[in-house]
Every structure is written in C-alpha cells, then in structure tokens.
Tab-separated table of C-alpha atoms and ligand atoms in Angstrom:
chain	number	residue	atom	x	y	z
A	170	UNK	CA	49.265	96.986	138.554
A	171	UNK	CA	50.091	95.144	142.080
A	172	UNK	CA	53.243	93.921	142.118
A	173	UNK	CA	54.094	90.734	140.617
A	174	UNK	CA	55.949	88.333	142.122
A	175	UNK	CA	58.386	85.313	141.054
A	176	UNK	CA	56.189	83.051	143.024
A	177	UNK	CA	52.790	83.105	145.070
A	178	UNK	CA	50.866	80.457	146.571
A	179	UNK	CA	48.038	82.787	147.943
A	180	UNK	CA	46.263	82.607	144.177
A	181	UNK	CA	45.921	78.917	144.609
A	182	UNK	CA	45.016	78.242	147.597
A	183	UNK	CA	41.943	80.977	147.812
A	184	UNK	CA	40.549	79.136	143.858
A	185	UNK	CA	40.575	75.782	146.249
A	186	UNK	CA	39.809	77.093	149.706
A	187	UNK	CA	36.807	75.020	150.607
A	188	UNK	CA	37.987	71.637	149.147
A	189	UNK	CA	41.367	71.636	150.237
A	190	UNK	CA	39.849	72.541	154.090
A	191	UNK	CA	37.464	70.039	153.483
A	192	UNK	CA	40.283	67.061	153.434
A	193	UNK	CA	41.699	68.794	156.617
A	194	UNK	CA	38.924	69.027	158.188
A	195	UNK	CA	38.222	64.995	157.076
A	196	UNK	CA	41.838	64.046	159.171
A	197	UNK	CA	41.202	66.054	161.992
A	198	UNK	CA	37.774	64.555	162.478
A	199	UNK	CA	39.076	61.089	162.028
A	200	UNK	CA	42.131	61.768	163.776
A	201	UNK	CA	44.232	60.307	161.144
A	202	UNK	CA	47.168	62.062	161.711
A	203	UNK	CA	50.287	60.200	161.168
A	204	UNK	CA	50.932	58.006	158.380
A	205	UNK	CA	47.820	55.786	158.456
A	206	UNK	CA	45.079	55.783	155.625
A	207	UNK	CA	46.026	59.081	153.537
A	208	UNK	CA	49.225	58.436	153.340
A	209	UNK	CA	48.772	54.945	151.860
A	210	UNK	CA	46.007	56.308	149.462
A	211	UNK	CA	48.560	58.922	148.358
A	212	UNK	CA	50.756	56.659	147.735
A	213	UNK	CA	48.931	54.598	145.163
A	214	UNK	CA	47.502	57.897	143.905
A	215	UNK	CA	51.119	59.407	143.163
A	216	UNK	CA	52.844	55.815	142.026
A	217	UNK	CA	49.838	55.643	139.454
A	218	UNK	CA	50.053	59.348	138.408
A	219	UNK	CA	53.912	58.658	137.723
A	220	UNK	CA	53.539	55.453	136.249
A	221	UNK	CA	55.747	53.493	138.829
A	222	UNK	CA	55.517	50.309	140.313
A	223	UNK	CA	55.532	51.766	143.420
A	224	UNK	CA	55.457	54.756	145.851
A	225	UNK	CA	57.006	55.462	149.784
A	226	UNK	CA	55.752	58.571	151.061
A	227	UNK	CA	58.086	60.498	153.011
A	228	UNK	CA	58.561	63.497	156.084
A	229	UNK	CA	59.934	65.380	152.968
A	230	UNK	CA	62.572	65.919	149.511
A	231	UNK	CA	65.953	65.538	151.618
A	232	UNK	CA	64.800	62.662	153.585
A	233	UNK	CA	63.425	60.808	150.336
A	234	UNK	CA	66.929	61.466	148.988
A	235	UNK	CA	68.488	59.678	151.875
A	236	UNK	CA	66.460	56.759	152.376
A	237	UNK	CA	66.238	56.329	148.465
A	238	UNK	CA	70.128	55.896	148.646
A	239	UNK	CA	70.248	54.574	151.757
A	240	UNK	CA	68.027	51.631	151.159
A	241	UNK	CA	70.650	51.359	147.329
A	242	UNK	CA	73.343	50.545	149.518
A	243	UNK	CA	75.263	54.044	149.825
A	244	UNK	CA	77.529	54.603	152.733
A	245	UNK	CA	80.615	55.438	153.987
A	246	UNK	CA	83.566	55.084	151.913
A	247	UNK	CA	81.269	55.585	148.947
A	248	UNK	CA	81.226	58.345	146.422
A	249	UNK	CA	78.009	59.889	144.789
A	250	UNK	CA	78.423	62.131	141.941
A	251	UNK	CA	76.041	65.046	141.803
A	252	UNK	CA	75.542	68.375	139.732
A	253	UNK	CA	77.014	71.289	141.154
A	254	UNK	CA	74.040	73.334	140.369
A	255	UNK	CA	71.258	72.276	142.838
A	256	UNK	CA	69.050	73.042	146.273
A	257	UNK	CA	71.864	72.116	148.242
A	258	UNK	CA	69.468	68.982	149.852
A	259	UNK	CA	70.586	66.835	146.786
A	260	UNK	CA	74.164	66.383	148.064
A	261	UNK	CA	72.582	66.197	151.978
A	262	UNK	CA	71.344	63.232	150.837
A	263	UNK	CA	74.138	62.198	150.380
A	264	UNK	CA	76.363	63.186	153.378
A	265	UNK	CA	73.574	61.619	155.526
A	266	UNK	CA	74.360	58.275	154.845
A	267	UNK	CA	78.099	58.924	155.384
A	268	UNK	CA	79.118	59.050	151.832
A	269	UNK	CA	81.098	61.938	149.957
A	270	UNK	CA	78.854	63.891	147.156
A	271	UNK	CA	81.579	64.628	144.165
A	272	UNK	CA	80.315	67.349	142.012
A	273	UNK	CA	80.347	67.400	138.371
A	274	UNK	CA	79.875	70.598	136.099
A	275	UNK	CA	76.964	71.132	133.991
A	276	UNK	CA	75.921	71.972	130.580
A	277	UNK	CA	76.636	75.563	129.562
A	278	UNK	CA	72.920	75.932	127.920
A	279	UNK	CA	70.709	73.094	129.307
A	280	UNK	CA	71.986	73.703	132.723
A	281	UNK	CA	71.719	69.843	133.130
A	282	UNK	CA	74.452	67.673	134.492
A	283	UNK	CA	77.051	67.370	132.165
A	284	UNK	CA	77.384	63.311	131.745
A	285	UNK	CA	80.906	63.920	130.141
A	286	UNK	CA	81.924	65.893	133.464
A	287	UNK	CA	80.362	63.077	135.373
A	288	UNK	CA	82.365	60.822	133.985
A	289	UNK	CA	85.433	62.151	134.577
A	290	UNK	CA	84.824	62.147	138.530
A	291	UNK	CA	84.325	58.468	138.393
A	292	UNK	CA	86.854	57.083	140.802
A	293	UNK	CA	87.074	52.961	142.209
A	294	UNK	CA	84.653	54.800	145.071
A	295	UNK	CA	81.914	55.464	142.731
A	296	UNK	CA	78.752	54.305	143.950
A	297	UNK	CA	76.364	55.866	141.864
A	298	UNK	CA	75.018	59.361	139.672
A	299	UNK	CA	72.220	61.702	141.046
A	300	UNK	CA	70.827	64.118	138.514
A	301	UNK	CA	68.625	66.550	138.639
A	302	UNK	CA	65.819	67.428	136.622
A	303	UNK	CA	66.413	71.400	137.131
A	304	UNK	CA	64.069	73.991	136.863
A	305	UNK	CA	61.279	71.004	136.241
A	306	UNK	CA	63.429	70.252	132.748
A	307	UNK	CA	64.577	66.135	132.394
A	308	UNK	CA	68.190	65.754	132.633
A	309	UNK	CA	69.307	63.800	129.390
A	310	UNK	CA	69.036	60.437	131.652
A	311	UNK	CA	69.756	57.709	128.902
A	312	UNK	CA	73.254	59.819	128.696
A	313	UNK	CA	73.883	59.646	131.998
A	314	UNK	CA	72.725	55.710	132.134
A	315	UNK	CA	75.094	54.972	129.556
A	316	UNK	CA	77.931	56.435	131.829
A	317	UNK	CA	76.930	54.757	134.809
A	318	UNK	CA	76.617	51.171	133.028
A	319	UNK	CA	80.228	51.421	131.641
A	320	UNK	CA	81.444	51.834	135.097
A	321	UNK	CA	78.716	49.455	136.903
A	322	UNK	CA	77.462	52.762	138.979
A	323	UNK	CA	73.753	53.224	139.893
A	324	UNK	CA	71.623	56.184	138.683
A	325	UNK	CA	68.654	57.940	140.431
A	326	UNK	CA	66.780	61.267	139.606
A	327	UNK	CA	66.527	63.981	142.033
A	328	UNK	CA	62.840	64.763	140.720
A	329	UNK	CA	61.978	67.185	143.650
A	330	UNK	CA	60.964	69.986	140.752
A	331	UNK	CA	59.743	67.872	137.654
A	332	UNK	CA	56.558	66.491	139.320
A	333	UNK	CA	54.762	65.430	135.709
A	334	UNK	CA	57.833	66.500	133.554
A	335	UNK	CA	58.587	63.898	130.988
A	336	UNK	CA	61.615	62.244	129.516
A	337	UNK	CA	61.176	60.861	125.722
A	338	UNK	CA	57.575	60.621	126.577
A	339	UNK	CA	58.041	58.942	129.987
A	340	UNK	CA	57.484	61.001	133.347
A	341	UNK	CA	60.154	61.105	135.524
A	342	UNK	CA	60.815	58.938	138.091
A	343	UNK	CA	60.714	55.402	136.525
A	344	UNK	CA	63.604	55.150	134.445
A	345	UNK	CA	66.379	54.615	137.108
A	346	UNK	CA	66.874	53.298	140.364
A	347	UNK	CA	64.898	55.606	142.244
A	348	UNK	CA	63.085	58.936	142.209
A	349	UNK	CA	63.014	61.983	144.741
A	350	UNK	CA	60.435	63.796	144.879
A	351	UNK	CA	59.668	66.855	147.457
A	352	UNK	CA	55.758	68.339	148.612
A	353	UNK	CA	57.691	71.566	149.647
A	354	UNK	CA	55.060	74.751	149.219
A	355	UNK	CA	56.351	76.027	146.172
A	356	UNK	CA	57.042	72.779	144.208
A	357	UNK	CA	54.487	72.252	141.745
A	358	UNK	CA	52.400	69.593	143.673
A	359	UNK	CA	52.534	71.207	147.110
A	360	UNK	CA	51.719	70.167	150.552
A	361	UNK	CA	50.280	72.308	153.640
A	362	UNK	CA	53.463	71.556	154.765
A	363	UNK	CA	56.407	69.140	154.484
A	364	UNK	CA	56.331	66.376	152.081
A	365	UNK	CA	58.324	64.097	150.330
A	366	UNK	CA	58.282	60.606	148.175
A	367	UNK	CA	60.454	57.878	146.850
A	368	UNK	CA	59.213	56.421	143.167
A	369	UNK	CA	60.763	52.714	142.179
A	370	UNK	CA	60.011	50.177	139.740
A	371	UNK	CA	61.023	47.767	142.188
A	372	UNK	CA	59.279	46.247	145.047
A	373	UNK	CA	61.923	45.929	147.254
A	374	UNK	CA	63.360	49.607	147.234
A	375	UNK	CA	60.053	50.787	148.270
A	376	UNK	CA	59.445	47.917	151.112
A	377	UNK	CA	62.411	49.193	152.967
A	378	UNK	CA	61.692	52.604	152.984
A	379	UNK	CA	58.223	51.658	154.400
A	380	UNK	CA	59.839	50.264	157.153
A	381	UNK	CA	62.704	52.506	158.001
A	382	UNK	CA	60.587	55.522	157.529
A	383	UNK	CA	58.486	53.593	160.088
A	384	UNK	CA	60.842	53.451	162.955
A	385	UNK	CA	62.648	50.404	161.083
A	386	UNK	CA	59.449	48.062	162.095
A	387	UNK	CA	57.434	45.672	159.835
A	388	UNK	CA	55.207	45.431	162.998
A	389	UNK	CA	54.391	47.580	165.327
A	390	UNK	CA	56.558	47.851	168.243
A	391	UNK	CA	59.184	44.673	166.625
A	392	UNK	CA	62.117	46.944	165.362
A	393	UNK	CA	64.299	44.922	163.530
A	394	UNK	CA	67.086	47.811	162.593
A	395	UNK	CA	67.644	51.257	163.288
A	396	UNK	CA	64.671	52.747	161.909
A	397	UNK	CA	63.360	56.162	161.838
A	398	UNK	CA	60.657	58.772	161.770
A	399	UNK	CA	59.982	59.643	158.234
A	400	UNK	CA	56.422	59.217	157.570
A	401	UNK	CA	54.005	61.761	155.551
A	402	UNK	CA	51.632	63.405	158.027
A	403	UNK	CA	47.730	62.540	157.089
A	404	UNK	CA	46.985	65.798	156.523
A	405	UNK	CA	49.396	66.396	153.707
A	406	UNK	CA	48.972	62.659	151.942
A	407	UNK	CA	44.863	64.288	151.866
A	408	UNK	CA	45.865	67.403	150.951
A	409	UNK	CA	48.320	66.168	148.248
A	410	UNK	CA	45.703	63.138	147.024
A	411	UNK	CA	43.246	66.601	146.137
A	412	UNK	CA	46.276	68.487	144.581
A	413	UNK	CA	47.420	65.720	142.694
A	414	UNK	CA	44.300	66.007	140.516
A	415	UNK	CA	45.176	69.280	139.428
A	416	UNK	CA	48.557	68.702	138.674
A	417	UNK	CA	47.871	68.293	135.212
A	418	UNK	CA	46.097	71.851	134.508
A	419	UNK	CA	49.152	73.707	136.801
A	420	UNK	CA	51.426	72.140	134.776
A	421	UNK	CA	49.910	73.045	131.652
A	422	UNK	CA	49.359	76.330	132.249
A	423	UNK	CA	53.207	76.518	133.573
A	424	UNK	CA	54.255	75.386	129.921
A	425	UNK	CA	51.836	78.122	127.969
A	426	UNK	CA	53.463	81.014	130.545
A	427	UNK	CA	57.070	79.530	129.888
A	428	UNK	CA	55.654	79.216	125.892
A	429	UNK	CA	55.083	83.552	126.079
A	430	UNK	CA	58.368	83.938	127.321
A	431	UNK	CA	59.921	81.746	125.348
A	432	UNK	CA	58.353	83.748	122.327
A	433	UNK	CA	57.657	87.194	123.687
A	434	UNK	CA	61.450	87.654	125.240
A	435	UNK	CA	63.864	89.444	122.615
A	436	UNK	CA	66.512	90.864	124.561
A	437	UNK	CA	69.651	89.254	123.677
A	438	UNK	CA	70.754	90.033	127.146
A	439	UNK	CA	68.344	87.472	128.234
A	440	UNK	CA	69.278	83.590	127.492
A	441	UNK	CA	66.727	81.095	128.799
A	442	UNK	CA	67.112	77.051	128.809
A	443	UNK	CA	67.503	75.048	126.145
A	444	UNK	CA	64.869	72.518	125.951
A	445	UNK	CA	66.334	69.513	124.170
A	446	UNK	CA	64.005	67.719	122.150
A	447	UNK	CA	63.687	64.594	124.391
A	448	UNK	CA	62.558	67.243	127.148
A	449	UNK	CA	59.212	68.065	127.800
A	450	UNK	CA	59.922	70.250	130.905
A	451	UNK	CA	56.990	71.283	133.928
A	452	UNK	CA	59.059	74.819	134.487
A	453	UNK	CA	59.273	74.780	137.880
A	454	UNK	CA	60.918	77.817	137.805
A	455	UNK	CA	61.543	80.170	134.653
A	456	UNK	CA	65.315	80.097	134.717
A	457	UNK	CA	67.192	82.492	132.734
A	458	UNK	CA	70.992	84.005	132.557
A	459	UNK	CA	71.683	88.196	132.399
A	460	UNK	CA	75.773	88.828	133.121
A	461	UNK	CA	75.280	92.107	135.073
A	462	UNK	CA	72.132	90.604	137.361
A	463	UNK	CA	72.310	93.263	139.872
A	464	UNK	CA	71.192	95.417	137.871
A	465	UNK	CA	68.774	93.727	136.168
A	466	UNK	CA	67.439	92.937	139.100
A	467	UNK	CA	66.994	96.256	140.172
A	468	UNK	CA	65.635	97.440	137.126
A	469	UNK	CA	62.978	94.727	137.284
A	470	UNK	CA	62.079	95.645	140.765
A	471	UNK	CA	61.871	99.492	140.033
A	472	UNK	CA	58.819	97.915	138.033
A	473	UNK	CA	57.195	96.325	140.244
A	474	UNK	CA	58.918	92.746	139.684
A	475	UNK	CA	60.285	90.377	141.868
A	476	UNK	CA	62.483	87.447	140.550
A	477	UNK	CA	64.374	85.027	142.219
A	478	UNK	CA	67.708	83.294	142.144
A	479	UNK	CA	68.278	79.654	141.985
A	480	UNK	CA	70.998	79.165	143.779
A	481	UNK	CA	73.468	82.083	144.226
A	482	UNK	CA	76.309	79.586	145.115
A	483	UNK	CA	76.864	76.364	144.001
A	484	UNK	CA	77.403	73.625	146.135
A	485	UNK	CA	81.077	73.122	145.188
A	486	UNK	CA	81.570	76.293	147.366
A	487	UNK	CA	79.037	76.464	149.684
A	488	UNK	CA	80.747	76.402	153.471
A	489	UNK	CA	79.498	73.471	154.545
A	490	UNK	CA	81.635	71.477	152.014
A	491	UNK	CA	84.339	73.487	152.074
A	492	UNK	CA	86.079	70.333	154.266
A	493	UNK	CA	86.213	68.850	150.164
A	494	UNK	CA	88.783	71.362	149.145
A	495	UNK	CA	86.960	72.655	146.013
A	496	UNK	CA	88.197	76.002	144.752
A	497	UNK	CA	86.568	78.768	142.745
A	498	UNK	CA	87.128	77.753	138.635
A	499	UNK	CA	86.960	73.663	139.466
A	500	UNK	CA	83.545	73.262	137.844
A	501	UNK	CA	83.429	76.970	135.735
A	502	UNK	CA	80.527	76.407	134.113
A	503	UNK	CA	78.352	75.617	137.288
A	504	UNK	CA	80.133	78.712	138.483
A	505	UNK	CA	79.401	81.284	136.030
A	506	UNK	CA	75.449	80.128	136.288
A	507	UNK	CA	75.290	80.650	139.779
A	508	UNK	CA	76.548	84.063	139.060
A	509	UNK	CA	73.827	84.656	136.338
A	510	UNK	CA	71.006	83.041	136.774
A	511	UNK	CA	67.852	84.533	137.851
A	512	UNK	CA	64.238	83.232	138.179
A	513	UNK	CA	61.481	85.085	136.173
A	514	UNK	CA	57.522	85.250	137.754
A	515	UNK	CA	56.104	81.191	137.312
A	516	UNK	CA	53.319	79.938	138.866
A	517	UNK	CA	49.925	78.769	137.450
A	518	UNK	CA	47.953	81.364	138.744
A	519	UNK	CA	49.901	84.465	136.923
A	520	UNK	CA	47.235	85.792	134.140
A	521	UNK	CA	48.417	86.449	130.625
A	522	UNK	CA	48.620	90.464	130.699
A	523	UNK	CA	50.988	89.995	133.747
A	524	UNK	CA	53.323	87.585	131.998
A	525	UNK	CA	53.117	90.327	128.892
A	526	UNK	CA	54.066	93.126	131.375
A	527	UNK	CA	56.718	91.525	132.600
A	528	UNK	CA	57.844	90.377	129.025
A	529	UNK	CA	57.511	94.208	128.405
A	530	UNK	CA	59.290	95.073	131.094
A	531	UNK	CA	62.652	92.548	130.708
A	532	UNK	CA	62.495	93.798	126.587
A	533	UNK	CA	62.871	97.466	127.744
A	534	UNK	CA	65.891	96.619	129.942
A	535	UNK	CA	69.354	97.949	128.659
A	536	UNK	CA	68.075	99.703	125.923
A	537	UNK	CA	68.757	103.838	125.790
A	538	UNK	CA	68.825	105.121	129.215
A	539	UNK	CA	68.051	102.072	131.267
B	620	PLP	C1	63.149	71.113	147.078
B	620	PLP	C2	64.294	70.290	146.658
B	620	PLP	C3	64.813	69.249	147.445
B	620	PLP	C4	64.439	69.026	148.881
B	620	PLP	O1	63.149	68.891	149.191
B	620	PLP	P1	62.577	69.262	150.646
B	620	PLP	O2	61.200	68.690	150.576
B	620	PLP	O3	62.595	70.737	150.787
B	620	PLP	O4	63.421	68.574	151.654
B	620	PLP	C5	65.794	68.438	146.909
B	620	PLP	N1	66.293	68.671	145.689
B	620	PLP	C6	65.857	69.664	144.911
B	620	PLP	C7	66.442	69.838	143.555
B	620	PLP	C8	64.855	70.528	145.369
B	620	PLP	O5	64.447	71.536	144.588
C-alpha cells in the first residue's frame, strides 16, 4: 500500500479538477480579482450555510480574528482570555489590536477550554473569552457564556476548524459575538489559497469589518479611519462558493472515518476526544493522546503512516510570549497535551481499507516485541 498520510489535498482536488478550474478560469476572464462580485456572493453563500445574519469575508483566519475583536472594542489595556491549546493565530488576534491574550487551561479529556480555568483569569481587565472549537469539536459555549455574563465579558468562537460542526444542534458561529473562521488549504472548506471570514448575528459587527477590511472606506477613495487591506481575493470567494456545496458530504464522510476509529481503536495506549453529548464535532483533525509519542510515532511511520501533531507547544510557552512570564506547570493540563497529542490520517478522501490499516496498525503497537 502507498503510504498514507495524516492529510492530503491532492485526492480532492483531482475528483473536482474541471469545476473548480472552471470558477478560476470564470475570474480571470472577468477580471474579478479583488473583492468585487465573488466575494459578496460568498458571503451570502457562507452566512446562509451557517445560519447567521451575516458574513465579512476576509484576507484570512488571523485577520478575521483581529478585525472580529477589533471592531468588539478590544485594545490596549484590555485582556482576552484564550485556551492554551491552539494554532498560535488565536492569541495573534489578539496581540494585534494591542491587547494581552491570558491563557486558561483546558479540559483533561475534551481538550476544550476549561470555563472553570477561564474564570479564574478574570481580572478588572477582562474584555472578553475566545474559545476554540478544537479539532472541529464545539467548545461547551453555553458554559463559557455563563462565565462571561457573571463578569459582563464578551464571548466569540475561534471556528477556524469547525466549518459545519454543531453546538446543541446549532452550527457554530451564531451563538456569540462573533465567529472566526479560516479558508486555509487544509481546513475543511478550503481555498486555492488564503481565506478567512467573520460570522455575526448582528448587522453592525459585520458593516465595520466591510469597511476596514476595505481600506477603512464606505466609498471609494473617502477613508474615514485607518482602514486596511483585508479583502477575500475573487478567486477564492469562487472557489470557496463551489466548495461550500460539498461541505456537507466532506464532513460526513470525516464523521464515518472518525466513527471507525472511534470503534475499531482498542489500544488502551490510545485515548481519543471525548465528544460530549451537546457536540456534534466535523473532526478536523483525528486528535488522540499516546505518553511515549516518539515512539509511536516511529512505529507508525515504519508502516507507512504519517501523523501529525497539533501543536507541540502550547502557547503559554511559545517564545514569542515569553515577555508574559508563564512558566512550565502554570496551565499542566494544556501542557501534558501538547506533549501527547498526535493527529491520526483525516481527510474525506481516505477509503475505508486505509482507515482499517491504519486502525490495524495503531492496535498492533506496544504489544510483544513492538
Ligand atoms: C487555521 C487557524 C487559524 C488561522 O487561520 P489562517 O487562515 O491560517 O490565518 C486560527 N485559529 C485556529 C484554531 C486555526 O486552526
């Protein structure tokens, strides 16, 4: 068998070649290609996929994390709490608009945001609670809510891998403030490219970002504050408007491969999330935990398995925040998944006898002799 990786995105794109080249091929020959036309269309296309008043397509994930806050009011001399465990772009979001990110810990099975954590790192700074719906799973929002309305905070959802995921039947993305999502390659709806967008029940959240994303002008050429250059490209909104209606089908087929691990793995080395039951997760990625992931790593790969890891360090201790004094053991929990966590083959496109090899191949590890 070839070798079989965590992720691929050459499976997909060769089942959609001519359509997808098609909607280039549409841009370039209208010459639509900033902003304009397809990225308005994918805007209502996305903001009635998610069920939200309203959509603001962005230049990408981070940026729709600034201007989301940005537009909400954060900025210096503010505090934003966020999980420790994330793509390190939550926080930049952030530290952009001049405010500090304060991490909380997270759940030791969910891998969520911990809300009681959270609420511990409330200070009189406290603007307002990102979480993140990891691995495409829903962070137990109402929770978190509940903590942010005793202390008058904000919340928002980092949504950037839980494009379709759902939250006690709701997608993501409508319930708070504001919701990030990213086009990245690998996320499950996928651009040629960058991509990013901003989902709101409310009007006025998504009006500004129009215009700062816009150079900060209502009209063209009339800037009425410091605005700047955040819009989709018209070749992704097309490309993204075709993705979108597949979306459903990737996502489903995600949840039957994540349903065959879920069943087929039986190493008790192995732990993968818990899925609460108000969670009805778009995996993403296939997260699991092994202690000794070195070598399980290289036991995988001596098969002819890739996986990945997602995120060796969390942001606590990455270097670029080490000017925030955290030390190794403030948020243990976040720490110890870091060390352990590991990202098993997910994407649509894997075929059932792969996922059963691989199942195969992670229930053979650390028995006799391996
Ligand atoms: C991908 C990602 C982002 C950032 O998105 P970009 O489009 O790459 O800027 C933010 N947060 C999380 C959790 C992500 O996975």
């Amino acid at each position: 068998m070839e070798k079989i990786e965590w992720m691929n995105l050459t499976r997909q794109f060769d089942a959609h070649r001519d359509e997808w080249m098609d909607a280039v091929r549409r841009v370039c020959e209208e010459t639509a290609f900033s902003g304009g036309k397809y990225e308005a269309q994918f805007e209502k296309d996305f903001a009635a996929y998610i069920g939200a008043q309203g959509a603001a397509a962005v230049s990408n994930g981070t940026h729709a994390l600034f201007l989301a806050m940005k537009v909400l009011g954060i900025g210096p001399g503010d505090e934003v709490i966020v999980p420790a465990d994330t793509f390190i772009a939550t926080a930049w979001g952030v530290s952009y608009n001049g405010a500090v990110p304060v991490f909380a810990d997270i759940d030791p099975e969910t891998w969520e945001i911990d809300p009681v954590d959270a609420e511990k790192r409330i200070t009189e700074k406290t603007k307002a609670i990102v979480g993140v719906h990891l691995y495409g799973q829903p962070f137990d929002i109402d929770a978190v809510q509940a903590v942010a309305d005793r202390h008058g905070l904000m919340v928002l959802e980092d949504c950037a891998q839980a494009h379709g995921a759902r939250y006690k039947g709701q997608k993501v993305g409508v319930r708070t403030k504001a919701g990030c999502f990213s086009f990245y390659p690998g996320k499950n709806l996928g651009a040629f490219g960058e991509g990013g967008a901003v989902t709101s029940q409310d009007p006025e959240v998504i009006r500004k970002i129009q215009i700062l994303k816009n150079h900060g002008a209502e009209k063209r050429y009339y800037h009425d504050e410091l605005g700047y250059n955040m819009r989709l490209e018209g070749i992704q909104g097309a490309v993204l408007s075709c993705k979108l209606k597949c979306l459903d089908g990737w996502n489903a087929r995600r949840k039957e491969i994540a349903a065959m691990y879920q069943q087929g793995l039986h190493n008790p080395r192995i732990r993968l999330q818990k899925q609460p039951d108000f969670s009805d997760s778009v995996y993403h990625i296939m997260a699991a935990e092994v202690d000794d992931r070195d070598r399980f790593m290289a036991w995988i790969e001596e098969n002819g398995v890739t996986a990945g890891i997602h995120y060796p360090i969390p942001c606590h201790l990455q270097k670029a925040y080490s000017f925030l004094g955290y030390r190794e053991g403030d948020l243990p929990v976040a720490e110890k998944h870091a060390r352990c966590c590991v990202s098993l083959p997910m994407y649509p496109e894997l075929r059932d006898d792969e996922v059963a090899y691989v199942i195969d191949v992670i229930n053979r590890y650390g028995t006799a002799g391996v």
